[in-house]
Amino acid sequence: MERRLLTTTLLAGLLAAPAAHAAGGADQSTLIHPITKPLTVIFVPKVIHPWYEVVKAGSEFAANEYKKQGINVDVIWDQPPQADVTDQNARIETDITRHPDGLVVSCLDPATNNQVLDEAVKAGVNVSTFNSYCADRFPFVGQKDSYQDGYDLAEYLAKQIGDKGNVGILSGSLTAQDHIRRIQGFKAAMAKHPDVKIVFEQPDNDDLDKAVQLTENELQAHPDLVGIFGCNASNPIGAARAVQNAGKAGKVKIVGLDDLPETIQFIKDGVITATMAQRQWEQGYWSVVYAVAKNQGHTIPMDHETGSRLITKTDLTN
């Protein structure tokens, strides 16, 4: 209820210009103008993935709210089938030529993505980012402190394995900043636990099947493995499938990211020990709200932190 009241209040403020101004000052309401045409907002995520379906649901919910108020927002998702930087940048470049009213990107490789996004800004496109941080010059909606997520999961895993033993990392996409920062946080925390050794670090490129294969290989190479850290939404599921098939559920503790249905079921079944879940629905919702606000002439925040929360089996049974 509190969230809906907040949303209603904010939307009312975005859709209605201020009626009064300070005596002797300029009427700032003239800076805000009504939307008189349909708007197009294009999302370009890192890859086609169930995680982004929740973001999409949030974006569509926002569009439906605006429709009730007479503003038509067409939300388009332009999703690369694989986490491929060249493909993603090509899509962004094509989307710039469509002159959308909002372009919302999850950066797979900031080093090259930022160059293309700068081109979009020069072309007059309202650019914002979500999920995976790009640069301070672009508004961002998401969990920015990925380092802390990795750090907290490392501390939790260390406790679960009795502060000793061999663990491994499934490292996702090597250029995605959220993946990189989570791994950095995980390693920094584990450095405080000298009896815990990281024996492998393998990139799965956000591919669930590859995460399964990598885990199967590492279970054979390290039969004494006691823990696995997955830095995205795919690889904890991949690790859990492989661990369960190997008959090592509960013996190899798995921690990872997000709350996809299969992840939650694995937690309930005791195969995944814990996950750090983002609020990706919020990322889709607020990205659309801010795109509309920009087109109305409003200012928007450069950093909207949506946060994350630790989920364990206890949380799901209480």
Short mmCIF file of C-alpha atoms in Angstrom, two decimals:
data_model
loop_
_atom_site.label_atom_id
_atom_site.label_comp_id
_atom_site.label_asym_id
_atom_site.label_seq_id
_atom_site.Cartn_x
_atom_site.Cartn_y
_atom_site.Cartn_z
CA MET A 1 0.00 0.00 0.00
CA GLU A 2 2.83 2.40 0.87
CA ARG A 3 4.48 1.75 -2.52
CA ARG A 4 1.26 2.36 -4.45
CA LEU A 5 0.58 5.60 -2.56
CA LEU A 6 4.11 6.76 -3.34
CA THR A 7 3.67 5.87 -6.99
CA THR A 8 0.32 7.63 -7.25
CA THR A 9 1.70 10.74 -5.61
CA LEU A 10 4.75 10.85 -7.87
CA LEU A 11 2.73 10.30 -11.04
CA ALA A 12 0.35 13.04 -10.04
CA GLY A 13 3.31 15.35 -9.59
CA LEU A 14 4.83 14.38 -12.92
CA LEU A 15 1.60 14.79 -14.85
CA ALA A 16 0.50 18.08 -13.30
CA ALA A 17 2.62 21.22 -13.55
CA PRO A 18 2.96 23.41 -10.44
CA ALA A 19 0.18 25.97 -10.21
CA ALA A 20 2.04 28.61 -8.25
CA HIS A 21 5.44 30.28 -8.29
CA ALA A 22 7.42 32.53 -6.03
CA ALA A 23 6.46 36.20 -6.08
CA GLY A 24 8.59 38.07 -8.54
CA GLY A 25 10.12 34.88 -9.97
CA ALA A 26 9.67 33.11 -13.28
CA ASP A 27 6.70 30.79 -13.65
CA GLN A 28 8.47 27.45 -13.71
CA SER A 29 5.29 25.70 -14.79
CA THR A 30 6.04 26.97 -18.29
CA LEU A 31 8.99 24.56 -18.38
CA ILE A 32 6.59 21.61 -18.27
CA HIS A 33 4.53 20.72 -21.28
CA PRO A 34 1.84 18.09 -21.92
CA ILE A 35 2.37 14.94 -23.97
CA THR A 36 0.40 15.37 -27.18
CA LYS A 37 1.63 12.37 -29.17
CA PRO A 38 2.27 8.66 -28.59
CA LEU A 39 5.68 7.94 -27.04
CA THR A 40 8.06 5.10 -27.85
CA VAL A 41 10.44 3.73 -25.22
CA ILE A 42 12.96 1.09 -26.34
CA PHE A 43 14.69 -1.24 -23.88
CA VAL A 44 17.95 -2.94 -24.90
CA PRO A 45 18.98 -5.52 -22.25
CA LYS A 46 22.15 -7.60 -22.28
CA VAL A 47 20.47 -10.80 -23.47
CA ILE A 48 17.16 -12.62 -23.80
CA HIS A 49 16.63 -13.98 -20.31
CA PRO A 50 13.75 -14.75 -17.92
CA TRP A 51 15.14 -12.15 -15.50
CA TYR A 52 14.32 -9.41 -17.97
CA GLU A 53 10.75 -10.66 -18.33
CA VAL A 54 10.11 -9.29 -14.83
CA VAL A 55 11.64 -5.95 -15.86
CA LYS A 56 9.40 -6.01 -18.93
CA ALA A 57 6.34 -6.60 -16.75
CA GLY A 58 7.20 -3.51 -14.71
CA SER A 59 7.65 -1.41 -17.85
CA GLU A 60 4.30 -2.54 -19.24
CA PHE A 61 2.57 -1.84 -15.93
CA ALA A 62 3.82 1.75 -16.06
CA ALA A 63 2.68 2.11 -19.68
CA ASN A 64 -0.80 0.89 -18.70
CA GLU A 65 -0.96 3.45 -15.88
CA TYR A 66 -0.15 6.22 -18.33
CA LYS A 67 -2.72 4.93 -20.81
CA LYS A 68 -5.43 5.42 -18.18
CA GLN A 69 -4.35 9.05 -17.98
CA GLY A 70 -4.44 9.60 -21.74
CA ILE A 71 -0.75 9.14 -22.48
CA ASN A 72 0.09 6.32 -24.89
CA VAL A 73 3.49 4.73 -24.35
CA ASP A 74 4.67 1.98 -26.70
CA VAL A 75 7.28 -0.11 -24.86
CA ILE A 76 9.55 -2.05 -27.22
CA TRP A 77 12.10 -4.67 -26.15
CA ASP A 78 15.06 -5.17 -28.49
CA GLN A 79 16.84 -8.16 -26.96
CA PRO A 80 20.07 -9.82 -28.17
CA PRO A 81 19.66 -13.62 -28.23
CA GLN A 82 23.11 -14.01 -26.65
CA ALA A 83 25.28 -11.77 -24.50
CA ASP A 84 27.21 -10.40 -27.48
CA VAL A 85 28.62 -6.87 -27.30
CA THR A 86 28.80 -6.38 -31.06
CA ASP A 87 25.17 -7.42 -31.50
CA GLN A 88 24.00 -5.21 -28.63
CA ASN A 89 25.80 -2.14 -29.96
CA ALA A 90 24.44 -2.75 -33.46
CA ARG A 91 20.92 -2.86 -32.02
CA ILE A 92 21.48 0.37 -30.11
CA GLU A 93 22.76 2.08 -33.26
CA THR A 94 19.70 0.91 -35.20
CA ASP A 95 17.41 2.04 -32.41
CA ILE A 96 18.95 5.53 -32.50
CA THR A 97 17.81 5.87 -36.12
CA ARG A 98 14.23 5.16 -34.97
CA HIS A 99 14.38 8.35 -32.86
CA PRO A 100 12.60 6.89 -29.81
CA ASP A 101 11.34 9.12 -27.01
CA GLY A 102 13.38 7.03 -24.58
CA LEU A 103 16.27 4.56 -24.98
CA VAL A 104 16.91 2.39 -21.91
CA VAL A 105 20.05 0.22 -21.96
CA SER A 106 21.62 -2.41 -19.70
CA CYS A 107 25.33 -2.15 -20.48
CA LEU A 108 27.13 -5.36 -21.37
CA ASP A 109 30.43 -3.62 -22.10
CA PRO A 110 30.60 0.00 -20.86
CA ALA A 111 33.86 0.64 -22.76
CA THR A 112 32.03 0.37 -26.10
CA ASN A 113 28.40 0.85 -25.03
CA ASN A 114 29.12 4.33 -23.70
CA GLN A 115 30.46 5.47 -27.07
CA VAL A 116 27.23 4.41 -28.77
CA LEU A 117 25.09 5.95 -26.03
CA ASP A 118 26.97 9.24 -26.46
CA GLU A 119 25.98 9.08 -30.13
CA ALA A 120 22.36 8.66 -29.04
CA VAL A 121 22.54 11.73 -26.81
CA LYS A 122 24.06 13.78 -29.66
CA ALA A 123 21.16 12.64 -31.84
CA GLY A 124 18.72 14.07 -29.29
CA VAL A 125 17.57 10.76 -27.79
CA ASN A 126 16.65 10.62 -24.10
CA VAL A 127 19.07 7.95 -22.85
CA SER A 128 18.91 6.16 -19.51
CA THR A 129 20.35 2.91 -18.18
CA PHE A 130 19.18 0.09 -15.93
CA ASN A 131 20.35 -3.14 -14.28
CA SER A 132 24.04 -2.90 -15.26
CA TYR A 133 25.74 0.45 -14.65
CA CYS A 134 27.23 2.29 -17.63
CA ALA A 135 28.55 5.74 -16.61
CA ASP A 136 27.67 8.65 -14.32
CA ARG A 137 26.56 10.79 -17.25
CA PHE A 138 23.57 8.52 -17.95
CA PRO A 139 20.64 8.23 -15.50
CA PHE A 140 20.61 4.78 -13.87
CA VAL A 141 17.84 2.71 -12.29
CA GLY A 142 18.90 -0.47 -10.48
CA GLN A 143 21.13 -1.98 -7.86
CA LYS A 144 24.32 0.02 -8.23
CA ASP A 145 26.20 -1.53 -5.30
CA SER A 146 26.89 -4.91 -6.91
CA TYR A 147 30.18 -5.09 -5.02
CA GLN A 148 28.33 -5.26 -1.71
CA ASP A 149 26.04 -8.02 -2.99
CA GLY A 150 29.06 -10.17 -3.81
CA TYR A 151 30.71 -9.32 -0.50
CA ASP A 152 27.63 -10.22 1.54
CA LEU A 153 27.14 -13.52 -0.30
CA ALA A 154 30.78 -14.45 0.35
CA GLU A 155 30.36 -13.83 4.06
CA TYR A 156 27.18 -15.89 4.10
CA LEU A 157 28.80 -18.75 2.17
CA ALA A 158 31.87 -18.76 4.44
CA LYS A 159 29.62 -19.23 7.45
CA GLN A 160 27.67 -22.03 5.75
CA ILE A 161 30.82 -24.04 4.91
CA GLY A 162 32.34 -23.67 8.36
CA ASP A 163 34.87 -21.07 7.22
CA LYS A 164 37.02 -23.57 5.30
CA GLY A 165 37.21 -25.56 2.07
CA ASN A 166 37.42 -25.14 -1.70
CA VAL A 167 34.92 -22.95 -3.53
CA GLY A 168 34.44 -21.81 -7.11
CA ILE A 169 33.05 -18.87 -9.07
CA LEU A 170 30.83 -18.86 -12.14
CA SER A 171 31.68 -15.41 -13.45
CA GLY A 172 28.96 -14.63 -15.98
CA SER A 173 29.94 -12.14 -18.71
CA LEU A 174 33.49 -10.83 -18.46
CA THR A 175 32.59 -7.26 -19.49
CA ALA A 176 29.32 -6.75 -17.56
CA GLN A 177 30.04 -4.31 -14.73
CA ASP A 178 27.49 -5.81 -12.34
CA HIS A 179 29.07 -9.25 -12.73
CA ILE A 180 32.59 -7.85 -12.36
CA ARG A 181 31.76 -5.88 -9.23
CA ARG A 182 30.01 -8.82 -7.57
CA ILE A 183 33.07 -10.99 -8.12
CA GLN A 184 35.33 -8.28 -6.76
CA GLY A 185 33.20 -8.05 -3.63
CA PHE A 186 33.12 -11.82 -3.26
CA LYS A 187 36.90 -12.10 -3.52
CA ALA A 188 37.48 -9.21 -1.12
CA ALA A 189 35.35 -10.87 1.53
CA MET A 190 36.84 -14.32 0.99
CA ALA A 191 40.34 -12.85 1.42
CA LYS A 192 39.40 -12.45 5.08
CA HIS A 193 38.88 -16.21 5.34
CA PRO A 194 42.32 -17.81 4.80
CA ASP A 195 41.02 -21.37 5.08
CA VAL A 196 38.65 -20.86 2.15
CA LYS A 197 40.31 -21.31 -1.26
CA ILE A 198 38.88 -20.24 -4.61
CA VAL A 199 39.88 -23.10 -6.91
CA PHE A 200 38.16 -22.03 -10.14
CA GLU A 201 36.63 -19.00 -11.85
CA GLN A 202 34.81 -19.72 -15.10
CA PRO A 203 32.78 -17.38 -17.37
CA ASP A 204 29.40 -18.79 -18.40
CA ASN A 205 28.44 -15.73 -20.49
CA ASP A 206 24.94 -15.67 -19.00
CA ASP A 207 24.23 -19.04 -20.62
CA LEU A 208 22.40 -21.46 -18.31
CA ASP A 209 23.39 -24.60 -20.24
CA LYS A 210 27.03 -23.53 -20.19
CA ALA A 211 26.78 -22.99 -16.42
CA VAL A 212 25.56 -26.57 -16.06
CA GLN A 213 28.43 -27.90 -18.16
CA LEU A 214 31.07 -25.84 -16.37
CA THR A 215 29.81 -26.97 -12.97
CA GLU A 216 29.80 -30.63 -14.04
CA ASN A 217 33.41 -30.30 -15.16
CA GLU A 218 34.50 -28.56 -11.97
CA LEU A 219 32.76 -31.12 -9.74
CA GLN A 220 34.86 -33.78 -11.41
CA ALA A 221 38.05 -31.73 -11.20
CA HIS A 222 37.42 -30.78 -7.56
CA PRO A 223 35.52 -33.61 -5.82
CA ASP A 224 36.11 -31.86 -2.48
CA LEU A 225 34.33 -28.70 -3.60
CA VAL A 226 32.12 -27.26 -0.84
CA GLY A 227 30.78 -24.04 -2.34
CA ILE A 228 29.90 -22.20 -5.55
CA PHE A 229 29.20 -18.51 -6.12
CA GLY A 230 27.11 -17.57 -9.18
CA CYS A 231 27.27 -13.87 -10.07
CA ASN A 232 24.10 -13.62 -12.19
CA ALA A 233 20.59 -15.06 -12.41
CA SER A 234 21.48 -17.97 -14.72
CA ASN A 235 24.49 -19.62 -13.19
CA PRO A 236 23.09 -20.46 -9.72
CA ILE A 237 20.39 -22.45 -11.51
CA GLY A 238 22.95 -24.10 -13.76
CA ALA A 239 25.13 -24.94 -10.77
CA ALA A 240 22.13 -26.30 -8.86
CA ARG A 241 21.10 -28.58 -11.71
CA ALA A 242 24.60 -30.01 -11.97
CA VAL A 243 25.03 -30.40 -8.21
CA GLN A 244 21.66 -32.10 -7.86
CA ASN A 245 22.40 -34.48 -10.74
CA ALA A 246 25.71 -35.35 -9.11
CA GLY A 247 23.93 -36.27 -5.87
CA LYS A 248 25.69 -33.48 -3.97
CA ALA A 249 22.72 -31.31 -3.08
CA GLY A 250 23.35 -29.76 0.34
CA LYS A 251 26.99 -30.89 0.30
CA VAL A 252 28.02 -28.17 -2.14
CA LYS A 253 26.59 -24.87 -0.92
CA ILE A 254 25.44 -22.56 -3.72
CA VAL A 255 24.86 -18.82 -3.43
CA GLY A 256 23.90 -16.52 -6.27
CA LEU A 257 21.69 -13.77 -7.58
CA ASP A 258 18.00 -13.11 -8.09
CA ASP A 259 14.71 -14.86 -7.51
CA LEU A 260 13.65 -16.63 -10.68
CA PRO A 261 11.03 -19.36 -10.01
CA GLU A 262 13.54 -22.20 -10.48
CA THR A 263 15.97 -20.50 -8.11
CA ILE A 264 13.29 -20.19 -5.45
CA GLN A 265 12.32 -23.84 -5.86
CA PHE A 266 15.95 -24.92 -5.52
CA ILE A 267 16.17 -22.89 -2.29
CA LYS A 268 13.04 -24.58 -0.96
CA ASP A 269 14.54 -27.96 -1.89
CA GLY A 270 17.83 -27.17 -0.15
CA VAL A 271 19.94 -27.21 -3.33
CA ILE A 272 20.66 -23.45 -3.41
CA THR A 273 21.60 -22.02 -0.02
CA ALA A 274 20.87 -18.33 -0.60
CA THR A 275 20.29 -15.72 -3.26
CA MET A 276 20.55 -11.94 -3.36
CA ALA A 277 17.45 -10.77 -5.21
CA GLN A 278 17.13 -7.46 -7.00
CA ARG A 279 13.84 -5.65 -7.53
CA GLN A 280 13.92 -5.76 -11.32
CA TRP A 281 10.19 -5.05 -11.71
CA GLU A 282 10.93 -1.63 -10.23
CA GLN A 283 13.69 -1.10 -12.77
CA GLY A 284 11.27 -1.50 -15.66
CA TYR A 285 8.56 0.57 -14.00
CA TRP A 286 10.66 3.59 -13.07
CA SER A 287 12.58 3.58 -16.35
CA VAL A 288 9.31 4.21 -18.19
CA VAL A 289 8.16 6.79 -15.64
CA TYR A 290 11.41 8.74 -16.04
CA ALA A 291 11.31 8.51 -19.85
CA VAL A 292 7.85 10.08 -19.85
CA ALA A 293 8.94 12.69 -17.30
CA LYS A 294 11.88 13.73 -19.48
CA ASN A 295 9.54 14.21 -22.43
CA GLN A 296 7.37 16.45 -20.26
CA GLY A 297 10.36 18.62 -19.37
CA HIS A 298 10.82 17.36 -15.80
CA THR A 299 14.18 16.72 -14.21
CA ILE A 300 14.85 13.14 -13.12
CA PRO A 301 17.32 11.57 -10.66
CA MET A 302 20.65 10.41 -12.05
CA ASP A 303 20.72 7.43 -9.69
CA HIS A 304 17.61 5.54 -8.54
CA GLU A 305 18.76 2.76 -6.22
CA THR A 306 16.31 -0.16 -6.25
CA GLY A 307 18.32 -2.34 -3.84
CA SER A 308 18.48 -6.06 -3.16
CA ARG A 309 17.67 -8.53 -0.37
CA LEU A 310 19.03 -11.86 0.83
CA ILE A 311 16.64 -14.81 0.49
CA THR A 312 17.18 -18.13 2.27
CA LYS A 313 14.99 -21.15 2.92
CA THR A 314 13.98 -19.63 6.26
CA ASP A 315 12.61 -16.57 4.47
CA LEU A 316 10.48 -18.79 2.24
CA THR A 317 9.02 -20.90 5.05
CA ASN A 318 8.13 -18.10 7.48
#
